[in-house]
């Protein structure tokens, strides 16, 4: 079953087509990676899917509902959620407090109730804290839940960003370079985390430059170059695809994992 479908999607900035007539389908429960050289249009595609950019032409559907011109917060409420790396993290708060706060859109108390700390607001706070603890535990971050975010190493901060996104109960989680800047041990932990998220029934899309990680984790890969889709297939198929090899500077090297 397709959860997301992109049809003839184009985004132009002046005369430049950052995304050019892209078609793709995202299958429920898969890990799909979007790769390509710098400037290929990967991040633009993510922004279009999540409503942070409006397409010039084309259509995006989620569970057969048109979300093409929907506002980002409404798309997130539908269940299509993206990570923002460290920009959503409050460094002076603990990991648990960060995740608990991210539950706000599920709050049953109104603004007045929150201000006066009503019974419902207190119930929400307790529920969100329990949920935050559960999220951190199954993502392997339970041991740092009381640690201030400012004290966490880079890899944990990246993973905390994913935990914050999980608080919104996504159906599709879009990860923007989740393995960037990680050492091998941190990458192994993050890969296990992402696989665990998928095993809980959440579809995962990711944009990533770490090709070794991409080849390990992906069930399917889509390759963009100069805004156009040039290849689609399994990791094994992508590694021997001539168009992909040419796009990556025309040689077989570590960049594409071959």
mmCIF file of C-alpha atoms in Angstrom:
data_model
loop_
_atom_site.group_PDB
_atom_site.id
_atom_site.type_symbol
_atom_site.label_atom_id
_atom_site.label_comp_id
_atom_site.label_asym_id
_atom_site.label_seq_id
_atom_site.Cartn_x
_atom_site.Cartn_y
_atom_site.Cartn_z
ATOM 1 C CA UNK A 1 0.000 0.000 0.000
ATOM 2 C CA UNK A 2 1.271 3.485 -0.895
ATOM 3 C CA UNK A 3 1.241 5.987 1.956
ATOM 4 C CA UNK A 4 2.744 8.869 -0.035
ATOM 5 C CA UNK A 5 2.578 9.479 -3.761
ATOM 6 C CA UNK A 6 4.332 12.299 -5.597
ATOM 7 C CA UNK A 7 3.120 13.016 -9.132
ATOM 8 C CA UNK A 8 5.014 15.217 -11.616
ATOM 9 C CA UNK A 9 6.340 17.360 -8.789
ATOM 10 C CA UNK A 10 8.266 20.466 -9.844
ATOM 11 C CA UNK A 11 9.679 23.342 -7.835
ATOM 12 C CA UNK A 12 11.283 26.277 -9.639
ATOM 13 C CA UNK A 13 13.229 29.129 -8.112
ATOM 14 C CA UNK A 14 13.260 31.700 -10.870
ATOM 15 C CA UNK A 15 14.479 29.823 -13.924
ATOM 16 C CA UNK A 16 16.086 27.003 -11.917
ATOM 17 C CA UNK A 17 14.165 23.763 -11.387
ATOM 18 C CA UNK A 18 15.336 22.438 -8.013
ATOM 19 C CA UNK A 19 12.892 19.529 -8.407
ATOM 20 C CA UNK A 20 11.833 18.650 -11.923
ATOM 21 C CA UNK A 21 8.835 16.408 -12.729
ATOM 22 C CA UNK A 22 9.598 13.877 -9.987
ATOM 23 C CA UNK A 23 7.331 10.865 -9.538
ATOM 24 C CA UNK A 24 7.640 8.492 -6.600
ATOM 25 C CA UNK A 25 5.650 6.247 -4.303
ATOM 26 C CA UNK A 26 6.407 5.421 -0.681
ATOM 27 C CA UNK A 27 5.242 2.003 0.479
ATOM 28 C CA UNK A 28 3.798 1.495 3.921
ATOM 29 C CA UNK A 29 6.313 0.180 6.436
ATOM 30 C CA UNK A 30 9.447 0.571 4.337
ATOM 31 C CA UNK A 31 12.712 2.438 4.792
ATOM 32 C CA UNK A 32 13.196 4.547 1.669
ATOM 33 C CA UNK A 33 16.331 6.637 1.148
ATOM 34 C CA UNK A 34 16.638 9.655 -1.136
ATOM 35 C CA UNK A 35 20.230 10.172 -2.255
ATOM 36 C CA UNK A 36 22.120 12.248 -4.798
ATOM 37 C CA UNK A 37 25.044 14.627 -5.158
ATOM 38 C CA UNK A 38 24.997 18.030 -3.471
ATOM 39 C CA UNK A 39 22.357 20.246 -5.051
ATOM 40 C CA UNK A 40 20.357 17.304 -6.394
ATOM 41 C CA UNK A 41 17.084 18.538 -4.861
ATOM 42 C CA UNK A 42 16.818 16.105 -1.948
ATOM 43 C CA UNK A 43 16.111 18.644 0.798
ATOM 44 C CA UNK A 44 13.763 20.580 -1.484
ATOM 45 C CA UNK A 45 11.781 17.387 -2.065
ATOM 46 C CA UNK A 46 11.449 16.859 1.701
ATOM 47 C CA UNK A 47 10.291 20.443 2.181
ATOM 48 C CA UNK A 48 7.681 20.030 -0.552
ATOM 49 C CA UNK A 49 6.312 16.800 0.943
ATOM 50 C CA UNK A 50 6.017 18.348 4.414
ATOM 51 C CA UNK A 51 4.518 21.649 3.236
ATOM 52 C CA UNK A 52 7.450 23.968 3.978
ATOM 53 C CA UNK A 53 7.623 24.776 0.272
ATOM 54 C CA UNK A 54 4.775 24.929 -2.215
ATOM 55 C CA UNK A 55 5.319 23.211 -5.568
ATOM 56 C CA UNK A 56 5.291 25.073 -8.850
ATOM 57 C CA UNK A 57 3.371 22.172 -10.372
ATOM 58 C CA UNK A 58 2.511 18.614 -9.393
ATOM 59 C CA UNK A 59 0.622 16.809 -6.676
ATOM 60 C CA UNK A 60 1.375 15.108 -3.339
ATOM 61 C CA UNK A 61 -1.019 12.692 -1.649
ATOM 62 C CA UNK A 62 -0.925 11.003 1.746
ATOM 63 C CA UNK A 63 -3.173 7.961 2.178
ATOM 64 C CA UNK A 64 -4.950 9.071 -1.017
ATOM 65 C CA UNK A 65 -5.673 12.547 0.403
ATOM 66 C CA UNK A 66 -4.278 15.548 -1.458
ATOM 67 C CA UNK A 67 -1.868 17.449 0.840
ATOM 68 C CA UNK A 68 -0.178 19.495 -1.901
ATOM 69 C CA UNK A 69 -1.006 22.940 -0.535
ATOM 70 C CA UNK A 70 -1.690 22.004 3.067
ATOM 71 C CA UNK A 71 0.075 23.944 5.844
ATOM 72 C CA UNK A 72 3.030 22.165 7.517
ATOM 73 C CA UNK A 73 1.319 21.823 10.916
ATOM 74 C CA UNK A 74 -1.750 20.265 9.311
ATOM 75 C CA UNK A 75 0.411 17.812 7.370
ATOM 76 C CA UNK A 76 2.153 16.904 10.643
ATOM 77 C CA UNK A 77 -1.230 16.296 12.263
ATOM 78 C CA UNK A 78 -2.070 13.946 9.408
ATOM 79 C CA UNK A 79 1.009 11.943 10.395
ATOM 80 C CA UNK A 80 3.757 13.108 8.015
ATOM 81 C CA UNK A 81 6.524 14.449 10.256
ATOM 82 C CA UNK A 82 10.101 15.523 9.531
ATOM 83 C CA UNK A 83 13.057 16.037 11.819
ATOM 84 C CA UNK A 84 14.888 19.352 12.100
ATOM 85 C CA UNK A 85 18.165 18.096 13.531
ATOM 86 C CA UNK A 86 19.123 20.206 16.577
ATOM 87 C CA UNK A 87 16.936 23.252 15.887
ATOM 88 C CA UNK A 88 13.972 21.881 17.864
ATOM 89 C CA UNK A 89 16.013 21.018 20.968
ATOM 90 C CA UNK A 90 15.954 23.154 24.112
ATOM 91 C CA UNK A 91 19.538 22.807 25.304
ATOM 92 C CA UNK A 92 18.792 23.924 28.891
ATOM 93 C CA UNK A 93 16.152 21.185 29.343
ATOM 94 C CA UNK A 94 16.650 17.485 29.957
ATOM 95 C CA UNK A 95 16.157 14.946 27.204
ATOM 96 C CA UNK A 96 12.906 13.840 28.832
ATOM 97 C CA UNK A 97 11.590 17.396 29.156
ATOM 98 C CA UNK A 98 12.322 17.987 25.461
ATOM 99 C CA UNK A 99 10.323 14.945 24.409
ATOM 100 C CA UNK A 100 7.474 15.640 26.842
ATOM 101 C CA UNK A 101 7.091 19.204 25.521
ATOM 102 C CA UNK A 102 6.903 17.882 21.945
ATOM 103 C CA UNK A 103 3.543 16.264 22.780
ATOM 104 C CA UNK A 104 1.866 19.708 22.885
ATOM 105 C CA UNK A 105 -0.293 19.201 19.797
ATOM 106 C CA UNK A 106 -1.925 16.239 21.557
ATOM 107 C CA UNK A 107 -2.875 18.357 24.583
ATOM 108 C CA UNK A 108 -6.502 18.132 25.727
ATOM 109 C CA UNK A 109 -6.269 21.206 27.953
ATOM 110 C CA UNK A 110 -6.895 24.615 26.386
ATOM 111 C CA UNK A 111 -4.555 27.581 26.724
ATOM 112 C CA UNK A 112 -6.361 28.889 29.800
ATOM 113 C CA UNK A 113 -6.170 25.499 31.470
ATOM 114 C CA UNK A 114 -2.471 25.258 30.781
ATOM 115 C CA UNK A 115 -1.894 28.758 32.186
ATOM 116 C CA UNK A 116 -3.763 27.989 35.421
ATOM 117 C CA UNK A 117 -2.437 24.419 35.611
ATOM 118 C CA UNK A 118 -5.884 22.835 35.598
ATOM 119 C CA UNK A 119 -6.538 19.186 36.441
ATOM 120 C CA UNK A 120 -6.687 18.278 32.766
ATOM 121 C CA UNK A 121 -3.429 20.140 32.131
ATOM 122 C CA UNK A 122 -1.785 18.197 34.966
ATOM 123 C CA UNK A 123 -3.136 14.935 33.552
ATOM 124 C CA UNK A 124 -1.724 15.856 30.139
ATOM 125 C CA UNK A 125 1.650 16.636 31.667
ATOM 126 C CA UNK A 126 1.781 13.302 33.479
ATOM 127 C CA UNK A 127 0.707 11.380 30.363
ATOM 128 C CA UNK A 128 3.234 13.186 28.160
ATOM 129 C CA UNK A 129 6.024 12.499 30.641
ATOM 130 C CA UNK A 130 5.184 8.778 30.705
ATOM 131 C CA UNK A 131 5.034 8.726 26.925
ATOM 132 C CA UNK A 132 8.351 10.594 26.723
ATOM 133 C CA UNK A 133 10.015 8.050 28.993
ATOM 134 C CA UNK A 134 8.669 5.198 26.863
ATOM 135 C CA UNK A 135 9.904 6.807 23.649
ATOM 136 C CA UNK A 136 13.385 7.391 25.062
ATOM 137 C CA UNK A 137 13.565 3.834 26.397
ATOM 138 C CA UNK A 138 12.676 2.092 23.157
ATOM 139 C CA UNK A 139 15.003 4.369 21.201
ATOM 140 C CA UNK A 140 17.854 3.391 23.534
ATOM 141 C CA UNK A 141 18.132 6.807 25.187
ATOM 142 C CA UNK A 142 16.739 5.898 28.591
ATOM 143 C CA UNK A 143 20.098 6.257 30.305
ATOM 144 C CA UNK A 144 20.323 9.961 29.392
ATOM 145 C CA UNK A 145 16.699 10.981 29.953
ATOM 146 C CA UNK A 146 17.551 13.256 32.897
ATOM 147 C CA UNK A 147 20.677 14.709 31.273
ATOM 148 C CA UNK A 148 20.505 18.313 30.074
ATOM 149 C CA UNK A 149 20.567 18.400 26.287
ATOM 150 C CA UNK A 150 23.540 20.784 26.316
ATOM 151 C CA UNK A 151 25.654 18.009 27.861
ATOM 152 C CA UNK A 152 24.799 15.337 25.300
ATOM 153 C CA UNK A 153 27.308 14.348 22.598
ATOM 154 C CA UNK A 154 26.495 14.993 18.944
ATOM 155 C CA UNK A 155 25.142 11.517 18.235
ATOM 156 C CA UNK A 156 22.719 11.633 21.151
ATOM 157 C CA UNK A 157 21.512 15.081 20.116
ATOM 158 C CA UNK A 158 20.674 13.762 16.652
ATOM 159 C CA UNK A 159 18.816 10.841 18.189
ATOM 160 C CA UNK A 160 17.006 13.163 20.601
ATOM 161 C CA UNK A 161 15.726 15.066 17.568
ATOM 162 C CA UNK A 162 14.219 11.805 16.310
ATOM 163 C CA UNK A 163 12.676 11.140 19.742
ATOM 164 C CA UNK A 164 11.078 14.590 19.660
ATOM 165 C CA UNK A 165 9.555 13.816 16.254
ATOM 166 C CA UNK A 166 8.246 10.494 17.572
ATOM 167 C CA UNK A 167 6.250 12.350 20.231
ATOM 168 C CA UNK A 168 3.859 13.484 17.487
ATOM 169 C CA UNK A 169 2.953 9.847 16.684
ATOM 170 C CA UNK A 170 3.999 9.969 13.026
ATOM 171 C CA UNK A 171 2.788 7.537 10.403
ATOM 172 C CA UNK A 172 5.618 8.605 8.078
ATOM 173 C CA UNK A 173 8.860 9.941 9.544
ATOM 174 C CA UNK A 174 11.171 11.952 7.285
ATOM 175 C CA UNK A 175 14.744 12.047 8.584
ATOM 176 C CA UNK A 176 17.090 14.737 7.319
ATOM 177 C CA UNK A 177 20.667 13.371 7.382
ATOM 178 C CA UNK A 178 20.186 11.355 10.588
ATOM 179 C CA UNK A 179 23.733 9.917 10.491
ATOM 180 C CA UNK A 180 25.611 13.113 9.613
ATOM 181 C CA UNK A 181 28.714 13.752 11.713
ATOM 182 C CA UNK A 182 28.425 10.522 13.675
ATOM 183 C CA UNK A 183 31.311 8.205 14.465
ATOM 184 C CA UNK A 184 30.922 4.491 13.533
ATOM 185 C CA UNK A 185 29.586 3.509 16.959
ATOM 186 C CA UNK A 186 27.007 6.302 16.945
ATOM 187 C CA UNK A 187 25.991 5.379 13.399
ATOM 188 C CA UNK A 188 25.447 1.744 14.398
ATOM 189 C CA UNK A 189 23.227 2.876 17.292
ATOM 190 C CA UNK A 190 21.265 5.257 15.046
ATOM 191 C CA UNK A 191 20.731 2.564 12.405
ATOM 192 C CA UNK A 192 19.355 0.218 15.073
ATOM 193 C CA UNK A 193 17.093 3.035 16.253
ATOM 194 C CA UNK A 194 15.684 3.718 12.779
ATOM 195 C CA UNK A 195 15.095 0.008 12.159
ATOM 196 C CA UNK A 196 13.266 -0.156 15.505
ATOM 197 C CA UNK A 197 11.036 2.736 14.458
ATOM 198 C CA UNK A 198 10.142 0.939 11.231
ATOM 199 C CA UNK A 199 9.470 -2.259 13.179
ATOM 200 C CA UNK A 200 6.827 -0.352 15.150
ATOM 201 C CA UNK A 201 4.899 0.204 11.913
ATOM 202 C CA UNK A 202 6.199 3.652 11.005
ATOM 203 C CA UNK A 203 7.263 4.306 7.428
ATOM 204 C CA UNK A 204 10.677 5.980 7.193
ATOM 205 C CA UNK A 205 12.042 8.271 4.491
ATOM 206 C CA UNK A 206 15.530 9.637 4.841
ATOM 207 C CA UNK A 207 17.918 11.960 3.043
ATOM 208 C CA UNK A 208 21.502 11.001 3.778
ATOM 209 C CA UNK A 209 25.057 11.458 2.490
ATOM 210 C CA UNK A 210 26.560 8.541 4.458
ATOM 211 C CA UNK A 211 26.318 5.962 1.690
ATOM 212 C CA UNK A 212 27.582 3.087 3.803
ATOM 213 C CA UNK A 213 24.733 3.662 6.251
ATOM 214 C CA UNK A 214 22.243 4.090 3.396
ATOM 215 C CA UNK A 215 23.244 0.801 1.798
ATOM 216 C CA UNK A 216 22.916 -0.990 5.135
ATOM 217 C CA UNK A 217 19.534 0.322 6.170
ATOM 218 C CA UNK A 218 17.531 0.961 2.992
ATOM 219 C CA UNK A 219 15.023 -1.389 1.447
ATOM 220 C CA UNK A 220 14.679 0.913 -1.534
ATOM 221 C CA UNK A 221 16.635 3.919 -2.790
ATOM 222 C CA UNK A 222 15.667 6.785 -5.083
ATOM 223 C CA UNK A 223 18.457 8.815 -6.680
ATOM 224 C CA UNK A 224 18.107 12.454 -7.693
ATOM 225 C CA UNK A 225 20.482 14.437 -9.866
ATOM 226 C CA UNK A 226 19.930 18.079 -10.864
ATOM 227 C CA UNK A 227 16.357 17.824 -9.575
ATOM 228 C CA UNK A 228 15.402 14.776 -11.610
ATOM 229 C CA UNK A 229 14.924 11.165 -10.582
ATOM 230 C CA UNK A 230 17.565 9.123 -12.394
ATOM 231 C CA UNK A 231 17.281 5.747 -10.655
ATOM 232 C CA UNK A 232 15.195 3.691 -8.244
ATOM 233 C CA UNK A 233 15.816 0.253 -6.812
ATOM 234 C CA UNK A 234 17.311 -1.878 -4.087
ATOM 235 C CA UNK A 235 20.754 -1.043 -2.677
ATOM 236 C CA UNK A 236 22.297 -3.798 -4.797
ATOM 237 C CA UNK A 237 20.669 -2.414 -7.955
ATOM 238 C CA UNK A 238 21.666 1.172 -7.196
ATOM 239 C CA UNK A 239 25.331 0.288 -6.639
ATOM 240 C CA UNK A 240 25.716 -1.031 -10.185
ATOM 241 C CA UNK A 241 23.468 1.506 -11.928
ATOM 242 C CA UNK A 242 25.524 3.337 -14.564
ATOM 243 C CA UNK A 243 23.491 6.542 -14.312
ATOM 244 C CA UNK A 244 24.104 6.664 -10.568
ATOM 245 C CA UNK A 245 27.827 6.018 -10.939
ATOM 246 C CA UNK A 246 28.055 8.793 -13.518
ATOM 247 C CA UNK A 247 26.129 11.214 -11.285
ATOM 248 C CA UNK A 248 28.629 10.583 -8.497
ATOM 249 C CA UNK A 249 31.541 12.052 -10.469
ATOM 250 C CA UNK A 250 31.608 9.194 -12.950
ATOM 251 C CA UNK A 251 33.604 6.692 -10.937
ATOM 252 C CA UNK A 252 33.028 3.756 -8.639
ATOM 253 C CA UNK A 253 34.205 4.913 -5.242
ATOM 254 C CA UNK A 254 33.330 4.912 -1.583
ATOM 255 C CA UNK A 255 30.722 7.630 -2.135
ATOM 256 C CA UNK A 256 28.201 5.104 -3.436
ATOM 257 C CA UNK A 257 29.443 2.175 -1.421
ATOM 258 C CA UNK A 258 30.982 0.106 -4.242
#
